Amino acid sequence: MKATCWTGRNSVEVTEVPDPKILNPRDAIVRITSTAICGSDLHLYDGYIPTMEKGDVLGHEFMGEIVEVGPEVTDLKVGDRVVVPFPIACGHCWACEHQLYSVCENSNPNAGLAEKFMGHSPAGIFGYSHMLGGFAGGQAEYARVPFADVGPIRVDDDLPDEQVLFLSDILPTGYMGAEMCDIKPGDVVAVWGAGPVGQLAVASAYLLGAERVITIDRFPYRLDRVREYTGSETLDYEEVDVLDALADMTAGRGPDACIDAVGMEAHHPTGPLHAYDRAKQAARLETERPHALREAILACRNGGTISVIGTYGGFLDKFPMGSLMNRSLTLRGAQCHVHRYLRLLLDRIRDGDIDPSFVISHRLPLDQAPQGYEMFKHKENECNKVVLQP
Amino acid sequence: MNAHQESTPHRLARALGWGSLALGGLQLAAPDTVRKLAGVDDSRASRTLVPMAGVRELLHAGPLLVSREPAPWVWTRVAGDVMDLAVLGRALGSRSGGRGLRTGAVTAAVAALTALDVYTAARGAGATAHRRDEDNALEAHAAITINRPRAQVYRFWHDFSNLPRFMDHLESVEPRGQGRSHWRTRGPLKRTVEWDADIVEDRPGKLIAWQSVGRTAVENHGSVWFSDAPGGRGTELRVHLAYEPRAGRLGTAVAKLLGEHPDQQVHDDLRRLKQVLEAGEVVRSEGSPEGTRAMRLLRQRPAQPLVSG
Ligand SMILES: NC(=O)c1ccc[n+]([C@@H]2O[C@H](COP(=O)([O-])OP(=O)(O)OC[C@H]3O[C@@H](n4cnc5c(N)ncnc54)[C@H](O)[C@@H]3O)[C@@H](O)[C@H]2O)c1
Ligand SMILES: [Zn+2]
Ligand SMILES: [Zn+2]
């Protein structure tokens, strides 16, 4: 089959690899009909997530048709149309029983490696480094899905791929980001990052009752999209000082909750901190450039919440701990516990409360994945989200 | 287990120790040269900071060069790196031109060293197995929580024929009745090693202890304790294994079965046990098709489907 393989920093290739086969009784094989490139894939592409190997099949946002099931998968059958959550979860450990699917205790065969970096291991993830399992991903024609009796959700034929594909990751991720803000009536929520994840976090914050949502980025075409599809107010951080602007917009209080939908490769407008973070990250330690996170902490109102859905890989410096501690802030973060939100969000899509397909800007055949990565990385051609069709 | 065979983090840590010694010496003997190199020769504070950093480097060098397990001491260097980077970061912000460039270059170099230090320290963290050199014995300990009732976990272990399902170095264990069992290994050995073992203590739901009997290439004993995890979290399981390989080629080979990191290996065994009891199977990925296995961590396949057949 054809698959998008990581071949080194800033390089992916679509090449011929063996077809996947069932390895375990709870596996299923999916023939992929739609798959997407995620901001998380860019961290791999840029080489900031350690433990990648040449030839790794990328991709963790995919859906398709079941073509084979292992003997223990009784609730799915060949021909079913499914969306697959990006974290792999066993369904039976303590974490899974508590709906903390992205920290499933059993799904990472390379847990020992992750422990070295993080203390304890999170769940395995499709196509997302060997530290997180070494699972082949879904930017391909087929994928093997472990624990298929727990993860994939069946979807009816009347909803097109584009409306349900993002159940695999960015819709639940945006939703969880907003949910972690514990939104109360009158709350103002600020969202850093107007990428697809940020955009869906904004939409979700409105769904969950936010009074106002303010989105921060520097790409006008992305800010336009957020304004148009969600009604959010926007700030271009190259035009204004974000902290001043937010303080002003909230009459000095600061946003009640701040969502970081940027992650480890934040861009800095200026300043010595920029040189500092560049130098440290250039060492290719999984050190972060946490500019958005620092700003989110400083901006947040006293006693407020910072919800981190942007991805971080390792260690970061110049972290405003004093602000966090003295001002009674709450910091939360997670890889999305996708399984938790599948049913709920599928229902909301069906009811017409949300249609996440507004994030799509480009549809390409799988063969053109390399162009898709380049365009998405450099935000060329007003690229917002790339969907690939095998 | 050969205690003299030095692991990669071990050798790296030693090299870093020599580096600390050289740098510390230079900072103390020729502080002005160092200040100029770093582009901070215009700063009064650097006149005291640089020799102080020198003293610190010498303090790092000591344990790194003489300790039997130097890798953990690398964390002291990491702390030093962070201090340097903080100072340099501040210096960077206030300098421009050639001086700023030099400060930038040194900052980048220190950042690179920080990466190496963190890598070495982190890699070394798993490498402290319990060795008793005198008698060449090898001990390993590991614990895990399994989200299953204690009676079930106990019963599963008590049937020794289940052990090879999660103990990587075992090919088979056949119960022979009256608490005796026959164990057969697999692994990097040309021939399998076999021995008989007796259950020497059995407290239902609490403890199983066993011990090899008679003359074998590898005398060994082990025990596993079961207790309730608090708040309905299942069962806490603690395993202790001890091997006393006899001198000679076979003995050494047997010791290799447990590899460089016996604790890690036993821990991996317990992870597989947890997978089997909770998820019903040993989880496999394309990078680790055999499932959790310490050896595999260092030599991953690409995350690409296996060739069929
Ligand atoms: N937690 C999860 O489960 C999860 C799931 C999916 C994605 N993610 C992460 O979410 C993040 C965003 O993903 P995406 O697909 O939207 O990526 P993206 O690259 O399209 O979007 C990131 C956006 O952040 C903006 N940005 C950069 N620096 C900024 C700054 N200082 N202030 C404000 N905005 C800034 C960029 O201009 C860009 O528009 C990534 O880190 C990704 O890994 C996390
Ligand atoms: Zn993603
Ligand atoms: Zn689980």
mmCIF file with all atom_site columns, N, CA, C and O in Angstrom, chain A residues 51-84:
data_model
loop_
_atom_site.group_PDB
_atom_site.id
_atom_site.type_symbol
_atom_site.label_atom_id
_atom_site.label_alt_id
_atom_site.label_comp_id
_atom_site.label_asym_id
_atom_site.label_entity_id
_atom_site.label_seq_id
_atom_site.pdbx_PDB_ins_code
_atom_site.Cartn_x
_atom_site.Cartn_y
_atom_site.Cartn_z
_atom_site.occupancy
_atom_site.B_iso_or_equiv
_atom_site.pdbx_formal_charge
_atom_site.auth_seq_id
_atom_site.auth_comp_id
_atom_site.auth_asym_id
_atom_site.auth_atom_id
_atom_site.pdbx_PDB_model_num
ATOM 1   N N  . THR A 1 51 ? 12.819  10.389  19.240 1.00 0.00 ? 51 THR A N  1
ATOM 2   C CA . THR A 1 51 ? 12.534  8.972   18.995 1.00 0.00 ? 51 THR A CA 1
ATOM 3   C C  . THR A 1 51 ? 11.688  8.718   17.741 1.00 0.00 ? 51 THR A C  1
ATOM 4   O O  . THR A 1 51 ? 10.826  7.865   17.744 1.00 0.00 ? 51 THR A O  1
ATOM 5   N N  . MET A 1 52 ? 11.951  9.481   16.680 1.00 0.00 ? 52 MET A N  1
ATOM 6   C CA . MET A 1 52 ? 11.387  9.121   15.381 1.00 0.00 ? 52 MET A CA 1
ATOM 7   C C  . MET A 1 52 ? 12.419  8.267   14.640 1.00 0.00 ? 52 MET A C  1
ATOM 8   O O  . MET A 1 52 ? 13.612  8.393   14.858 1.00 0.00 ? 52 MET A O  1
ATOM 9   N N  . GLU A 1 53 ? 11.939  7.404   13.760 1.00 0.00 ? 53 GLU A N  1
ATOM 10  C CA . GLU A 1 53 ? 12.832  6.579   12.943 1.00 0.00 ? 53 GLU A CA 1
ATOM 11  C C  . GLU A 1 53 ? 12.493  6.818   11.476 1.00 0.00 ? 53 GLU A C  1
ATOM 12  O O  . GLU A 1 53 ? 11.323  6.985   11.132 1.00 0.00 ? 53 GLU A O  1
ATOM 13  N N  . LYS A 1 54 ? 13.522  6.783   10.658 1.00 0.00 ? 54 LYS A N  1
ATOM 14  C CA . LYS A 1 54 ? 13.276  6.883   9.212  1.00 0.00 ? 54 LYS A CA 1
ATOM 15  C C  . LYS A 1 54 ? 12.328  5.780   8.786  1.00 0.00 ? 54 LYS A C  1
ATOM 16  O O  . LYS A 1 54 ? 12.516  4.625   9.142  1.00 0.00 ? 54 LYS A O  1
ATOM 17  N N  . GLY A 1 55 ? 11.303  6.164   8.011  1.00 0.00 ? 55 GLY A N  1
ATOM 18  C CA . GLY A 1 55 ? 10.367  5.145   7.526  1.00 0.00 ? 55 GLY A CA 1
ATOM 19  C C  . GLY A 1 55 ? 9.087   5.046   8.347  1.00 0.00 ? 55 GLY A C  1
ATOM 20  O O  . GLY A 1 55 ? 8.170   4.327   7.957  1.00 0.00 ? 55 GLY A O  1
ATOM 21  N N  . ASP A 1 56 ? 9.011   5.753   9.465  1.00 0.00 ? 56 ASP A N  1
ATOM 22  C CA . ASP A 1 56 ? 7.785   5.715   10.272 1.00 0.00 ? 56 ASP A CA 1
ATOM 23  C C  . ASP A 1 56 ? 6.598   6.229   9.457  1.00 0.00 ? 56 ASP A C  1
ATOM 24  O O  . ASP A 1 56 ? 6.680   7.303   8.848  1.00 0.00 ? 56 ASP A O  1
ATOM 25  N N  . VAL A 1 57 ? 5.510   5.465   9.471  1.00 0.00 ? 57 VAL A N  1
ATOM 26  C CA . VAL A 1 57 ? 4.296   5.929   8.797  1.00 0.00 ? 57 VAL A CA 1
ATOM 27  C C  . VAL A 1 57 ? 3.600   6.952   9.699  1.00 0.00 ? 57 VAL A C  1
ATOM 28  O O  . VAL A 1 57 ? 3.316   6.678   10.860 1.00 0.00 ? 57 VAL A O  1
ATOM 29  N N  . LEU A 1 58 ? 3.348   8.150   9.155  1.00 0.00 ? 58 LEU A N  1
ATOM 30  C CA . LEU A 1 58 ? 2.760   9.242   9.924  1.00 0.00 ? 58 LEU A CA 1
ATOM 31  C C  . LEU A 1 58 ? 1.228   9.208   9.858  1.00 0.00 ? 58 LEU A C  1
ATOM 32  O O  . LEU A 1 58 ? 0.652   8.498   9.029  1.00 0.00 ? 58 LEU A O  1
ATOM 33  N N  . GLY A 1 59 ? 0.612   10.050  10.678 1.00 0.00 ? 59 GLY A N  1
ATOM 34  C CA . GLY A 1 59 ? -0.827  10.262  10.570 1.00 0.00 ? 59 GLY A CA 1
ATOM 35  C C  . GLY A 1 59 ? -1.612  9.681   11.725 1.00 0.00 ? 59 GLY A C  1
ATOM 36  O O  . GLY A 1 59 ? -1.483  8.500   12.042 1.00 0.00 ? 59 GLY A O  1
ATOM 37  N N  . HIS A 1 60 ? -2.420  10.539  12.367 1.00 0.00 ? 60 HIS A N  1
ATOM 38  C CA . HIS A 1 60 ? -3.229  10.046  13.484 1.00 0.00 ? 60 HIS A CA 1
ATOM 39  C C  . HIS A 1 60 ? -4.673  10.530  13.390 1.00 0.00 ? 60 HIS A C  1
ATOM 40  O O  . HIS A 1 60 ? -5.454  10.325  14.285 1.00 0.00 ? 60 HIS A O  1
ATOM 41  N N  . GLU A 1 61 ? -5.008  11.200  12.273 1.00 0.00 ? 61 GLU A N  1
ATOM 42  C CA . GLU A 1 61 ? -6.400  11.625  12.082 1.00 0.00 ? 61 GLU A CA 1
ATOM 43  C C  . GLU A 1 61 ? -6.914  10.883  10.852 1.00 0.00 ? 61 GLU A C  1
ATOM 44  O O  . GLU A 1 61 ? -6.582  11.250  9.736  1.00 0.00 ? 61 GLU A O  1
ATOM 45  N N  . PHE A 1 62 ? -7.695  9.827   11.063 1.00 0.00 ? 62 PHE A N  1
ATOM 46  C CA . PHE A 1 62 ? -8.162  9.083   9.894  1.00 0.00 ? 62 PHE A CA 1
ATOM 47  C C  . PHE A 1 62 ? -9.483  8.380   10.147 1.00 0.00 ? 62 PHE A C  1
ATOM 48  O O  . PHE A 1 62 ? -9.883  8.138   11.283 1.00 0.00 ? 62 PHE A O  1
ATOM 49  N N  . MET A 1 63 ? -10.158 8.061   9.036  1.00 0.00 ? 63 MET A N  1
ATOM 50  C CA . MET A 1 63 ? -11.408 7.312   9.096  1.00 0.00 ? 63 MET A CA 1
ATOM 51  C C  . MET A 1 63 ? -11.490 6.426   7.863  1.00 0.00 ? 63 MET A C  1
ATOM 52  O O  . MET A 1 63 ? -10.715 6.588   6.926  1.00 0.00 ? 63 MET A O  1
ATOM 53  N N  . GLY A 1 64 ? -12.415 5.498   7.887  1.00 0.00 ? 64 GLY A N  1
ATOM 54  C CA . GLY A 1 64 ? -12.534 4.629   6.727  1.00 0.00 ? 64 GLY A CA 1
ATOM 55  C C  . GLY A 1 64 ? -13.468 3.470   6.985  1.00 0.00 ? 64 GLY A C  1
ATOM 56  O O  . GLY A 1 64 ? -14.373 3.557   7.823  1.00 0.00 ? 64 GLY A O  1
ATOM 57  N N  . GLU A 1 65 ? -13.187 2.379   6.261  1.00 0.00 ? 65 GLU A N  1
ATOM 58  C CA . GLU A 1 65 ? -14.093 1.242   6.273  1.00 0.00 ? 65 GLU A CA 1
ATOM 59  C C  . GLU A 1 65 ? -13.350 0.023   6.833  1.00 0.00 ? 65 GLU A C  1
ATOM 60  O O  . GLU A 1 65 ? -12.211 -0.250  6.440  1.00 0.00 ? 65 GLU A O  1
ATOM 61  N N  . ILE A 1 66 ? -14.013 -0.690  7.739  1.00 0.00 ? 66 ILE A N  1
ATOM 62  C CA . ILE A 1 66 ? -13.408 -1.892  8.315  1.00 0.00 ? 66 ILE A CA 1
ATOM 63  C C  . ILE A 1 66 ? -13.303 -2.970  7.229  1.00 0.00 ? 66 ILE A C  1
ATOM 64  O O  . ILE A 1 66 ? -14.297 -3.270  6.562  1.00 0.00 ? 66 ILE A O  1
ATOM 65  N N  . VAL A 1 67 ? -12.093 -3.517  7.049  1.00 0.00 ? 67 VAL A N  1
ATOM 66  C CA . VAL A 1 67 ? -11.962 -4.588  6.058  1.00 0.00 ? 67 VAL A CA 1
ATOM 67  C C  . VAL A 1 67 ? -11.576 -5.927  6.688  1.00 0.00 ? 67 VAL A C  1
ATOM 68  O O  . VAL A 1 67 ? -11.623 -6.965  6.036  1.00 0.00 ? 67 VAL A O  1
ATOM 69  N N  . GLU A 1 68 ? -11.194 -5.902  7.972  1.00 0.00 ? 68 GLU A N  1
ATOM 70  C CA . GLU A 1 68 ? -10.843 -7.158  8.633  1.00 0.00 ? 68 GLU A CA 1
ATOM 71  C C  . GLU A 1 68 ? -10.913 -6.930  10.132 1.00 0.00 ? 68 GLU A C  1
ATOM 72  O O  . GLU A 1 68 ? -10.542 -5.852  10.614 1.00 0.00 ? 68 GLU A O  1
ATOM 73  N N  . VAL A 1 69 ? -11.387 -7.922  10.888 1.00 0.00 ? 69 VAL A N  1
ATOM 74  C CA . VAL A 1 69 ? -11.394 -7.779  12.344 1.00 0.00 ? 69 VAL A CA 1
ATOM 75  C C  . VAL A 1 69 ? -10.772 -9.011  12.988 1.00 0.00 ? 69 VAL A C  1
ATOM 76  O O  . VAL A 1 69 ? -10.872 -10.118 12.461 1.00 0.00 ? 69 VAL A O  1
ATOM 77  N N  . GLY A 1 70 ? -10.124 -8.806  14.135 1.00 0.00 ? 70 GLY A N  1
ATOM 78  C CA . GLY A 1 70 ? -9.594  -9.917  14.917 1.00 0.00 ? 70 GLY A CA 1
ATOM 79  C C  . GLY A 1 70 ? -10.734 -10.630 15.636 1.00 0.00 ? 70 GLY A C  1
ATOM 80  O O  . GLY A 1 70 ? -11.842 -10.087 15.745 1.00 0.00 ? 70 GLY A O  1
ATOM 81  N N  . PRO A 1 71 ? -10.475 -11.863 16.132 1.00 0.00 ? 71 PRO A N  1
ATOM 82  C CA . PRO A 1 71 ? -11.533 -12.693 16.723 1.00 0.00 ? 71 PRO A CA 1
ATOM 83  C C  . PRO A 1 71 ? -12.202 -12.066 17.951 1.00 0.00 ? 71 PRO A C  1
ATOM 84  O O  . PRO A 1 71 ? -13.327 -12.411 18.280 1.00 0.00 ? 71 PRO A O  1
ATOM 85  N N  . GLU A 1 72 ? -11.537 -11.147 18.633 1.00 0.00 ? 72 GLU A N  1
ATOM 86  C CA . GLU A 1 72 ? -12.133 -10.581 19.845 1.00 0.00 ? 72 GLU A CA 1
ATOM 87  C C  . GLU A 1 72 ? -12.944 -9.308  19.573 1.00 0.00 ? 72 GLU A C  1
ATOM 88  O O  . GLU A 1 72 ? -13.494 -8.716  20.492 1.00 0.00 ? 72 GLU A O  1
ATOM 89  N N  . VAL A 1 73 ? -12.929 -8.858  18.324 1.00 0.00 ? 73 VAL A N  1
ATOM 90  C CA . VAL A 1 73 ? -13.686 -7.642  18.008 1.00 0.00 ? 73 VAL A CA 1
ATOM 91  C C  . VAL A 1 73 ? -15.065 -8.060  17.545 1.00 0.00 ? 73 VAL A C  1
ATOM 92  O O  . VAL A 1 73 ? -15.256 -8.455  16.401 1.00 0.00 ? 73 VAL A O  1
ATOM 93  N N  . THR A 1 74 ? -16.034 -7.977  18.462 1.00 0.00 ? 74 THR A N  1
ATOM 94  C CA . THR A 1 74 ? -17.346 -8.522  18.139 1.00 0.00 ? 74 THR A CA 1
ATOM 95  C C  . THR A 1 74 ? -18.348 -7.441  17.751 1.00 0.00 ? 74 THR A C  1
ATOM 96  O O  . THR A 1 74 ? -19.351 -7.728  17.121 1.00 0.00 ? 74 THR A O  1
ATOM 97  N N  . ASP A 1 75 ? -18.066 -6.199  18.122 1.00 0.00 ? 75 ASP A N  1
ATOM 98  C CA . ASP A 1 75 ? -19.074 -5.158  17.880 1.00 0.00 ? 75 ASP A CA 1
ATOM 99  C C  . ASP A 1 75 ? -18.860 -4.399  16.570 1.00 0.00 ? 75 ASP A C  1
ATOM 100 O O  . ASP A 1 75 ? -19.588 -3.474  16.263 1.00 0.00 ? 75 ASP A O  1
ATOM 101 N N  . LEU A 1 76 ? -17.806 -4.766  15.824 1.00 0.00 ? 76 LEU A N  1
ATOM 102 C CA . LEU A 1 76 ? -17.607 -4.151  14.511 1.00 0.00 ? 76 LEU A CA 1
ATOM 103 C C  . LEU A 1 76 ? -17.585 -5.259  13.483 1.00 0.00 ? 76 LEU A C  1
ATOM 104 O O  . LEU A 1 76 ? -17.141 -6.370  13.772 1.00 0.00 ? 76 LEU A O  1
ATOM 105 N N  . LYS A 1 77 ? -18.045 -4.947  12.269 1.00 0.00 ? 77 LYS A N  1
ATOM 106 C CA . LYS A 1 77 ? -17.953 -5.970  11.234 1.00 0.00 ? 77 LYS A CA 1
ATOM 107 C C  . LYS A 1 77 ? -17.422 -5.355  9.942  1.00 0.00 ? 77 LYS A C  1
ATOM 108 O O  . LYS A 1 77 ? -17.436 -4.116  9.783  1.00 0.00 ? 77 LYS A O  1
ATOM 109 N N  . VAL A 1 78 ? -16.945 -6.221  9.094  1.00 0.00 ? 78 VAL A N  1
ATOM 110 C CA . VAL A 1 78 ? -16.411 -5.777  7.818  1.00 0.00 ? 78 VAL A CA 1
ATOM 111 C C  . VAL A 1 78 ? -17.454 -4.924  7.109  1.00 0.00 ? 78 VAL A C  1
ATOM 112 O O  . VAL A 1 78 ? -18.640 -5.275  7.090  1.00 0.00 ? 78 VAL A O  1
ATOM 113 N N  . GLY A 1 79 ? -17.027 -3.783  6.575  1.00 0.00 ? 79 GLY A N  1
ATOM 114 C CA . GLY A 1 79 ? -17.955 -2.895  5.885  1.00 0.00 ? 79 GLY A CA 1
ATOM 115 C C  . GLY A 1 79 ? -18.392 -1.708  6.730  1.00 0.00 ? 79 GLY A C  1
ATOM 116 O O  . GLY A 1 79 ? -18.872 -0.712  6.201  1.00 0.00 ? 79 GLY A O  1
ATOM 117 N N  . ASP A 1 80 ? -18.228 -1.802  8.080  1.00 0.00 ? 80 ASP A N  1
ATOM 118 C CA . ASP A 1 80 ? -18.617 -0.670  8.927  1.00 0.00 ? 80 ASP A CA 1
ATOM 119 C C  . ASP A 1 80 ? -17.765 0.555   8.605  1.00 0.00 ? 80 ASP A C  1
ATOM 120 O O  . ASP A 1 80 ? -16.567 0.440   8.348  1.00 0.00 ? 80 ASP A O  1
ATOM 121 N N  . ARG A 1 81 ? -18.411 1.718   8.665  1.00 0.00 ? 81 ARG A N  1
ATOM 122 C CA . ARG A 1 81 ? -17.703 2.969   8.426  1.00 0.00 ? 81 ARG A CA 1
ATOM 123 C C  . ARG A 1 81 ? -17.367 3.568   9.794  1.00 0.00 ? 81 ARG A C  1
ATOM 124 O O  . ARG A 1 81 ? -18.257 3.764   10.625 1.00 0.00 ? 81 ARG A O  1
ATOM 125 N N  . VAL A 1 82 ? -16.086 3.835   10.037 1.00 0.00 ? 82 VAL A N  1
ATOM 126 C CA . VAL A 1 82 ? -15.673 4.262   11.386 1.00 0.00 ? 82 VAL A CA 1
ATOM 127 C C  . VAL A 1 82 ? -14.718 5.450   11.334 1.00 0.00 ? 82 VAL A C  1
ATOM 128 O O  . VAL A 1 82 ? -13.996 5.657   10.363 1.00 0.00 ? 82 VAL A O  1
ATOM 129 N N  . VAL A 1 83 ? -14.733 6.215   12.441 1.00 0.00 ? 83 VAL A N  1
ATOM 130 C CA . VAL A 1 83 ? -13.703 7.220   12.703 1.00 0.00 ? 83 VAL A CA 1
ATOM 131 C C  . VAL A 1 83 ? -12.866 6.676   13.858 1.00 0.00 ? 83 VAL A C  1
ATOM 132 O O  . VAL A 1 83 ? -13.403 6.121   14.816 1.00 0.00 ? 83 VAL A O  1
ATOM 133 N N  . VAL A 1 84 ? -11.535 6.841   13.755 1.00 0.00 ? 84 VAL A N  1
ATOM 134 C CA . VAL A 1 84 ? -10.629 6.234   14.733 1.00 0.00 ? 84 VAL A CA 1
ATOM 135 C C  . VAL A 1 84 ? -9.998  7.322   15.604 1.00 0.00 ? 84 VAL A C  1
ATOM 136 O O  . VAL A 1 84 ? -9.408  8.259   15.088 1.00 0.00 ? 84 VAL A O  1
#
